[in-house]
Coordinates of C-alpha atoms in Angstrom, one line a residue:
Chain A
M1 CA -16.1 -3.0 15.9
A2 CA -18.8 -0.8 17.5
T3 CA -22.3 -2.0 17.1
A4 CA -24.1 -0.2 14.2
T5 CA -27.5 -0.5 15.8
A6 CA -26.8 1.5 19.0
P7 CA -28.9 4.6 19.1
R8 CA -26.9 7.8 18.5
T9 CA -26.3 9.9 21.6
A10 CA -25.5 13.6 21.9
D11 CA -21.9 12.6 22.3
D12 CA -22.0 10.7 19.0
E13 CA -23.4 13.9 17.3
A14 CA -20.5 15.9 18.8
Y15 CA -18.0 13.3 17.7
Q16 CA -19.5 13.2 14.2
R17 CA -19.1 17.0 14.0
T18 CA -15.5 16.8 15.1
F19 CA -14.8 14.1 12.5
D20 CA -16.6 16.0 9.7
A21 CA -14.6 19.2 10.6
A22 CA -11.3 17.3 10.5
V23 CA -12.1 15.8 7.1
A24 CA -13.3 19.1 5.8
A25 CA -10.1 20.8 7.0
D26 CA -8.0 18.2 5.2
E27 CA -6.7 16.9 8.5
R28 CA -5.9 13.2 8.9
I29 CA -8.0 10.8 11.0
E30 CA -5.8 8.7 13.3
P31 CA -6.5 5.2 14.7
R32 CA -7.8 6.3 18.1
D33 CA -10.0 9.1 16.8
W34 CA -13.8 8.6 16.8
M35 CA -14.9 7.7 13.3
P36 CA -18.3 6.7 11.7
D37 CA -18.7 2.9 11.6
A38 CA -19.3 3.0 7.9
Y39 CA -16.0 5.0 7.4
R40 CA -14.2 2.3 9.4
A41 CA -15.8 -0.5 7.4
T42 CA -15.1 1.1 4.1
L43 CA -11.4 1.5 5.0
V44 CA -11.1 -2.1 6.2
R45 CA -12.7 -3.3 3.0
Q46 CA -10.4 -1.2 0.8
I47 CA -7.1 -1.6 2.7
A48 CA -7.7 -5.3 3.1
Q49 CA -8.4 -5.7 -0.6
H50 CA -5.3 -3.6 -1.3
A51 CA -3.1 -5.7 1.0
H52 CA -4.5 -9.0 -0.5
S53 CA -3.7 -7.6 -4.0
E54 CA -0.1 -7.1 -3.0
I55 CA 0.5 -10.6 -1.8
I56 CA -1.5 -12.3 -4.5
G57 CA 0.4 -10.1 -6.9
M58 CA 3.6 -11.9 -6.0
Q59 CA 2.4 -15.0 -7.7
P60 CA 2.2 -14.2 -11.4
E61 CA 5.7 -12.7 -11.4
A62 CA 7.3 -15.2 -9.0
N63 CA 6.4 -17.8 -11.6
W64 CA 9.3 -16.3 -13.7
I65 CA 12.0 -16.0 -11.1
T66 CA 13.6 -19.4 -11.9
R67 CA 13.3 -18.7 -15.7
A68 CA 14.7 -15.1 -15.7
P69 CA 17.0 -14.7 -18.7
S70 CA 20.0 -13.4 -16.8
L71 CA 21.3 -13.1 -13.2
R72 CA 20.6 -9.3 -13.4
R73 CA 17.0 -9.8 -14.3
K74 CA 16.6 -12.5 -11.7
A75 CA 18.0 -10.3 -8.9
I76 CA 15.7 -7.5 -10.0
L77 CA 12.6 -9.7 -10.1
M78 CA 13.3 -11.2 -6.7
A79 CA 13.7 -7.7 -5.2
K80 CA 10.4 -6.7 -6.8
V81 CA 8.5 -9.7 -5.5
Q82 CA 10.0 -9.1 -2.1
D83 CA 8.7 -5.5 -2.3
E84 CA 5.2 -6.7 -3.0
A85 CA 5.4 -8.8 0.2
G86 CA 6.5 -5.7 2.0
H87 CA 3.7 -3.6 0.6
G88 CA 1.2 -6.2 1.7
L89 CA 2.7 -6.0 5.2
Y90 CA 2.5 -2.2 5.4
L91 CA -1.1 -2.4 4.3
Y92 CA -2.1 -5.2 6.7
S93 CA -0.6 -3.1 9.5
A94 CA -2.7 -0.2 8.4
A95 CA -5.8 -2.3 8.4
E96 CA -5.0 -3.6 11.8
T97 CA -5.1 -0.1 13.3
L98 CA -8.8 -0.2 12.5
G99 CA -9.4 -3.1 14.9
V100 CA -9.2 -6.1 12.6
G101 CA -6.8 -9.0 13.2
R102 CA -4.2 -10.3 10.7
D103 CA -5.6 -13.8 10.8
E104 CA -9.1 -12.6 10.3
L105 CA -8.0 -10.8 7.2
L106 CA -6.1 -13.8 5.8
D107 CA -9.1 -16.0 6.6
K108 CA -11.4 -13.7 4.6
L109 CA -9.0 -13.8 1.7
H110 CA -8.7 -17.6 1.8
S111 CA -12.4 -18.1 2.0
G112 CA -13.2 -15.6 -0.8
R113 CA -15.0 -13.2 1.5
Q114 CA -12.6 -10.4 0.7
K115 CA -11.3 -9.7 -2.8
Y116 CA -8.0 -8.8 -4.4
S117 CA -7.5 -6.9 -7.6
S118 CA -8.9 -8.9 -10.6
I119 CA -5.7 -8.1 -12.6
F120 CA -3.9 -10.9 -10.9
N121 CA -6.3 -13.5 -12.2
Y122 CA -4.6 -13.2 -15.6
P123 CA -1.7 -15.6 -16.4
T124 CA 1.9 -14.6 -17.2
L125 CA 2.5 -16.6 -20.4
T126 CA 5.9 -15.3 -21.4
W127 CA 8.9 -13.4 -20.0
A128 CA 7.6 -10.3 -21.7
D129 CA 4.6 -10.4 -19.3
V130 CA 7.0 -9.5 -16.4
G131 CA 7.8 -6.3 -18.4
A132 CA 4.2 -5.6 -19.2
I133 CA 3.1 -6.0 -15.6
G134 CA 5.8 -3.6 -14.4
W135 CA 5.0 -1.0 -17.0
L136 CA 1.2 -1.2 -17.2
V137 CA -0.1 -2.9 -14.1
D138 CA 2.3 -1.2 -11.7
G139 CA 1.9 2.0 -13.8
A140 CA -1.9 1.8 -13.3
A141 CA -1.4 1.1 -9.6
I142 CA 0.9 4.1 -9.2
T143 CA -1.7 6.3 -10.9
N144 CA -4.3 5.0 -8.4
Q145 CA -2.0 5.1 -5.4
V146 CA -0.4 8.6 -5.6
P147 CA -3.6 10.3 -4.7
L148 CA -4.1 7.8 -1.8
C149 CA -1.0 9.3 -0.2
R150 CA -3.3 12.2 0.7
C151 CA -6.2 9.9 1.9
S152 CA -7.9 11.1 5.0
Y153 CA -6.9 8.1 7.1
G154 CA -3.4 8.6 8.4
P155 CA -2.0 5.0 8.6
Y156 CA -3.3 4.3 5.0
A157 CA -1.8 7.5 3.6
R158 CA 1.5 6.8 5.3
A159 CA 1.6 3.3 4.0
M160 CA 0.9 4.6 0.5
V161 CA 3.8 7.1 0.7
R162 CA 6.2 4.2 1.3
V163 CA 4.6 2.0 -1.4
C164 CA 4.7 4.7 -4.0
K165 CA 8.4 5.4 -3.5
E166 CA 9.1 1.7 -4.1
E167 CA 6.6 1.3 -7.0
S168 CA 8.6 3.6 -9.2
F169 CA 11.4 1.0 -9.4
H170 CA 8.8 -1.6 -10.4
Q171 CA 7.5 0.4 -13.2
R172 CA 10.9 1.4 -14.6
Q173 CA 12.4 -2.1 -14.5
G174 CA 9.3 -3.3 -16.5
Y175 CA 9.7 -0.6 -19.0
E176 CA 13.4 -1.3 -19.5
L177 CA 12.7 -5.0 -19.8
L178 CA 10.1 -4.3 -22.6
L179 CA 12.4 -1.9 -24.3
A180 CA 15.2 -4.5 -24.4
L181 CA 12.8 -7.0 -26.0
S182 CA 11.3 -4.5 -28.4
R183 CA 14.7 -3.6 -29.7
G184 CA 15.8 -7.3 -29.8
T185 CA 15.2 -9.9 -32.4
P186 CA 11.9 -9.9 -34.4
G187 CA 10.8 -12.8 -32.1
Q188 CA 11.5 -10.8 -29.0
H189 CA 9.8 -7.8 -30.4
A190 CA 6.7 -9.8 -31.2
M191 CA 6.8 -11.3 -27.6
A192 CA 6.8 -7.8 -26.1
Q193 CA 3.9 -6.7 -28.4
D194 CA 1.9 -9.7 -27.5
A195 CA 2.3 -9.1 -23.8
V196 CA 1.2 -5.4 -24.2
D197 CA -1.7 -6.5 -26.3
R198 CA -2.9 -8.9 -23.5
W199 CA -2.3 -6.6 -20.5
W200 CA -3.5 -3.3 -21.9
W201 CA -7.3 -3.7 -21.4
P202 CA -7.1 -5.5 -18.0
S203 CA -4.8 -2.6 -16.9
L204 CA -7.5 -0.1 -17.8
M205 CA -10.0 -2.1 -15.9
M206 CA -7.9 -1.7 -12.7
F207 CA -9.3 1.7 -12.2
G208 CA -12.7 0.2 -11.5
P209 CA -16.1 0.6 -13.1
P210 CA -17.1 3.8 -14.9
D211 CA -18.0 6.7 -12.5
D212 CA -21.8 6.3 -13.0
E213 CA -21.7 2.7 -12.0
S214 CA -19.2 2.8 -9.2
A215 CA -20.9 1.7 -6.0
H216 CA -18.6 3.3 -3.4
S217 CA -17.2 6.3 -5.2
A218 CA -19.5 9.1 -3.9
Q219 CA -19.2 8.3 -0.2
S220 CA -15.5 7.6 -0.4
T221 CA -15.0 11.0 -2.2
A222 CA -17.0 12.8 0.5
W223 CA -14.7 11.1 3.2
K224 CA -11.6 12.1 1.2
I225 CA -10.5 8.5 1.0
K226 CA -10.8 8.9 -2.8
R227 CA -9.5 12.0 -4.4
H228 CA -10.2 11.4 -8.1
S229 CA -12.9 9.5 -9.9
N230 CA -12.2 6.2 -11.7
D231 CA -12.6 7.6 -15.1
E232 CA -10.4 10.6 -14.3
L233 CA -7.6 8.4 -13.2
R234 CA -8.1 6.0 -16.2
Q235 CA -7.9 8.9 -18.6
R236 CA -4.7 10.2 -16.9
F237 CA -3.2 6.7 -17.3
V238 CA -4.0 6.5 -21.0
D239 CA -2.6 9.9 -21.7
I240 CA 0.7 8.9 -19.9
C241 CA 1.0 5.6 -21.7
V242 CA 0.5 6.6 -25.3
P243 CA 3.8 8.5 -25.6
Q244 CA 5.6 5.8 -23.5
A245 CA 4.4 3.1 -25.9
K246 CA 5.7 5.1 -28.8
S247 CA 9.1 5.3 -27.2
L248 CA 9.0 1.6 -26.7
G249 CA 8.3 1.0 -30.4
L250 CA 5.1 -0.9 -29.5
T251 CA 1.5 -0.2 -30.2
L252 CA -1.5 -0.2 -27.9
P253 CA -4.3 -2.6 -29.0
D254 CA -7.1 -0.1 -29.5
P255 CA -8.1 1.1 -33.0
D256 CA -10.1 4.0 -31.4
L257 CA -7.2 5.4 -29.6
R258 CA -6.4 8.9 -30.8
W259 CA -5.6 12.4 -29.6
N260 CA -8.6 14.6 -29.1
E261 CA -7.5 18.2 -29.6
E262 CA -10.7 19.6 -28.2
R263 CA -10.6 17.7 -24.9
G264 CA -6.8 17.8 -24.6
H265 CA -6.9 14.0 -23.9
H266 CA -6.8 10.8 -25.8
D267 CA -10.0 9.2 -26.8
F268 CA -10.1 5.4 -26.3
G269 CA -12.4 2.5 -27.2
P270 CA -15.1 1.0 -25.0
I271 CA -14.0 -1.4 -22.2
D272 CA -15.4 -4.9 -22.1
W273 CA -17.0 -4.7 -18.6
T274 CA -18.6 -8.1 -19.1
E275 CA -15.1 -9.6 -18.9
F276 CA -14.3 -7.5 -15.8
K277 CA -17.4 -8.7 -14.0
E278 CA -16.7 -12.4 -14.9
V279 CA -13.2 -12.2 -13.6
I280 CA -14.4 -10.5 -10.4
K281 CA -17.0 -13.2 -10.0
G282 CA -14.3 -15.8 -10.0
N283 CA -14.3 -16.9 -13.6
G284 CA -11.0 -15.4 -14.7
P285 CA -8.2 -17.6 -16.1
C286 CA -6.4 -18.0 -12.8
N287 CA -8.8 -17.2 -9.9
E288 CA -8.8 -20.8 -8.6
E289 CA -5.0 -21.2 -9.0
R290 CA -4.1 -18.0 -7.1
I291 CA -6.3 -18.8 -4.1
T292 CA -5.2 -22.4 -4.0
Q293 CA -1.6 -21.4 -4.1
R294 CA -2.1 -18.8 -1.4
R295 CA -3.9 -21.3 0.9
R296 CA -1.1 -23.8 0.3
A297 CA 1.6 -21.3 1.1
H298 CA -0.2 -20.4 4.3
D299 CA -0.7 -24.0 5.4
E300 CA 2.8 -25.1 4.5
G301 CA 4.2 -22.1 6.4
A302 CA 2.3 -23.1 9.6
W303 CA 5.2 -25.1 11.1
V304 CA 7.6 -22.1 10.7
R305 CA 5.2 -19.9 12.6
E306 CA 4.6 -22.5 15.2
A307 CA 8.4 -23.2 15.6
A308 CA 9.1 -19.5 16.0
A309 CA 6.4 -19.0 18.6
A310 CA 7.6 -22.1 20.5
H311 CA 11.2 -20.8 20.4
A312 CA 10.0 -17.4 21.7
A313 CA 8.1 -19.0 24.5
K314 CA 11.1 -21.2 25.5
H315 CA 13.5 -18.3 25.6
S316 CA 11.2 -15.6 26.8
G317 CA 13.1 -15.1 30.1
T318 CA 16.7 -15.0 28.7
A319 CA 15.8 -13.2 25.4
A320 CA 14.1 -10.4 27.3
A321 CA 17.2 -9.9 29.5
H322 CA 19.5 -10.0 26.5
T323 CA 17.7 -7.5 24.3
G324 CA 16.9 -5.4 27.3
G325 CA 20.6 -4.8 27.7
R326 CA 21.1 -3.9 24.1
T327 CA 18.1 -1.5 24.0
E328 CA 19.5 0.3 27.0
K329 CA 22.8 0.8 25.3
E330 CA 21.0 2.1 22.2
V331 CA 18.9 4.5 24.3
G332 CA 22.1 5.8 25.9
Q333 CA 23.3 6.8 22.4
A334 CA 20.1 8.5 21.4
Chain B
M1 CA -1.4 -21.3 15.8
T2 CA -1.7 -18.1 13.8
N3 CA 0.0 -14.7 13.5
T4 CA -2.3 -13.2 16.2
D5 CA -0.3 -15.2 18.7
W6 CA 2.7 -13.1 17.7
P7 CA 2.7 -9.8 19.5
L8 CA 2.7 -6.5 17.6
W9 CA 5.9 -4.4 17.7
E10 CA 6.5 -0.8 16.8
V11 CA 9.5 -0.1 14.7
F12 CA 11.7 2.9 15.0
V13 CA 14.4 3.6 12.4
R14 CA 17.4 5.9 12.6
S15 CA 17.9 6.9 9.0
R16 CA 21.5 8.1 9.5
R17 CA 23.9 9.1 12.2
G18 CA 23.0 12.4 13.8
L19 CA 19.2 11.9 13.5
S20 CA 16.9 10.4 16.1
H21 CA 14.9 7.2 15.6
T22 CA 11.6 7.8 13.9
H23 CA 8.5 5.6 14.0
A24 CA 8.4 3.6 10.7
G25 CA 5.5 1.3 11.3
S26 CA 4.6 -1.9 13.0
L27 CA 4.9 -5.6 12.5
H28 CA 4.2 -9.0 14.1
A29 CA 7.0 -11.2 15.4
P30 CA 7.3 -13.9 18.0
D31 CA 10.2 -12.2 19.9
A32 CA 12.5 -9.2 19.9
E33 CA 15.1 -11.0 17.8
F34 CA 12.7 -11.8 15.0
A35 CA 11.1 -8.4 15.3
L36 CA 14.5 -6.8 14.6
R37 CA 15.2 -9.1 11.6
N38 CA 11.7 -8.6 10.2
A39 CA 12.0 -4.9 10.7
R40 CA 15.3 -4.9 8.8
D41 CA 13.7 -6.8 5.9
L42 CA 10.5 -4.7 5.9
Y43 CA 11.7 -1.2 6.6
T44 CA 15.3 -1.0 5.4
R45 CA 15.5 -2.7 2.1
R46 CA 17.1 0.3 0.5
G47 CA 19.5 1.6 3.1
E48 CA 16.8 3.6 4.9
G49 CA 18.4 3.0 8.3
V50 CA 21.6 2.5 10.3
S51 CA 19.8 1.5 13.5
I52 CA 16.5 0.0 14.5
W53 CA 14.5 -0.1 17.7
V54 CA 11.6 -2.5 18.2
V55 CA 9.2 -2.0 21.1
P56 CA 6.3 -4.2 22.0
S57 CA 3.2 -2.1 21.1
S58 CA 1.6 -3.1 24.4
A59 CA 4.4 -1.2 26.2
V60 CA 3.4 2.1 24.7
T61 CA 1.3 4.4 26.8
A62 CA -0.5 7.0 24.7
S63 CA -2.2 10.3 25.6
S64 CA -5.9 10.8 24.7
P65 CA -6.3 11.2 20.9
D66 CA -8.4 14.4 21.3
E67 CA -6.2 17.4 20.4
K68 CA -8.5 19.7 22.3
D69 CA -8.0 17.6 25.4
P70 CA -7.3 19.6 28.6
F71 CA -4.0 17.6 28.7
F72 CA -2.5 20.0 26.1
E73 CA -4.2 23.1 27.4
P74 CA -1.3 24.5 29.5
S75 CA 0.7 25.2 26.3
A76 CA -2.1 26.6 24.2
D77 CA -2.4 30.0 25.9
K78 CA 1.2 30.9 26.3
P79 CA 2.2 32.7 23.1
Y80 CA 5.0 34.5 25.0
R81 CA 6.9 31.2 24.8
H82 CA 7.5 31.9 21.2
P83 CA 10.2 34.3 19.9
T84 CA 7.7 35.9 17.5
F85 CA 5.7 37.2 20.5
Y86 CA 8.2 40.0 21.0
E87 CA 8.4 43.2 19.1
I88 CA 11.9 44.3 18.4
P89 CA 12.7 47.7 16.7
E90 CA 13.7 47.6 13.0
G91 CA 17.4 47.4 12.4
V92 CA 18.3 45.6 15.7
Q93 CA 20.5 42.7 14.6
H94 CA 21.5 39.2 15.9
L95 CA 18.3 39.0 18.0

């Protein structure tokens, strides 16, 4: 990354003007364009955190793959967890276009120097949690991510388009799962309600701190990385969820939740930000477990990476000739 | 050994017959064979493609990112290359 201390030259000023004009005109910034160091650093932080969230997010749900109640649900859950891995890879690739390495990003995740969404530090206690995660956690993620498809940084925006297309299945399978439980036995209904009760507030926290306390919001908005404020997106999510909960036959655990005719939105109760801050600090129910599991998966996969690289080195001559032939054939058809 | 020792590959996917391969994204893989398999898992989980190309990113030569670069200048001042440049009387058809 460029040194932040270098004095600005006339060239820098000109580059800055070109960058500002592109952002103002709603054009996309691409990897090889000049960009302010702080813009680059902000994107690396945000995209890395987003990528980490995707792969850490595989854990709470993967816990239930072996215990899914039917083959249908099991196949769905495996496809969903595989998607989360894919989303992580799209995002790591986007981060890498900014000049950071994959191993560097994983190192920072493993050592706690980069964060992931605090939502994944909550446990999945019952099968209904898989449904609540799909409906609420993925629902909140979609609300956050749809505007990111228009983010000023091209590779991030393109990754988000792909992610959003796939998230829709995640949300719908969760909703359908909860609906089946809600309409099932009284015990199943209670299980669904319990999961929604536990996931509702953490899902609202996913939108980040209130606007007046959000550290990065103003600058990110000016750079058009962020298109809507945290509170605006949170309100949008609440308004979407209320009728969906009604159709599920479940309630949302907020006595203050009611329609406000004047505002044209639902009012909702105060969020416990103390809990949010504690979980971010590392004191959530599963922080330790998630990172330990991630490190273990990485370490235990080392031999696979090494074997693949050794195989590639051993066959580099013949493999190149082999695939070269095939590519040529393909090109001939293009 | 870490992933950085695995080269970066650019992935191009033909979504269906009759269309050209389009850049889908990039990934790390130790060799072309793995790159193809990883690309299949990463970019065609929902039937998004019928054919994939993988190209080592290091093999790509790119023009300068600046759109105002003199490199593209020859095409900028030749509006007569576009059909809309020409005025055709009202009523003339099939032109």
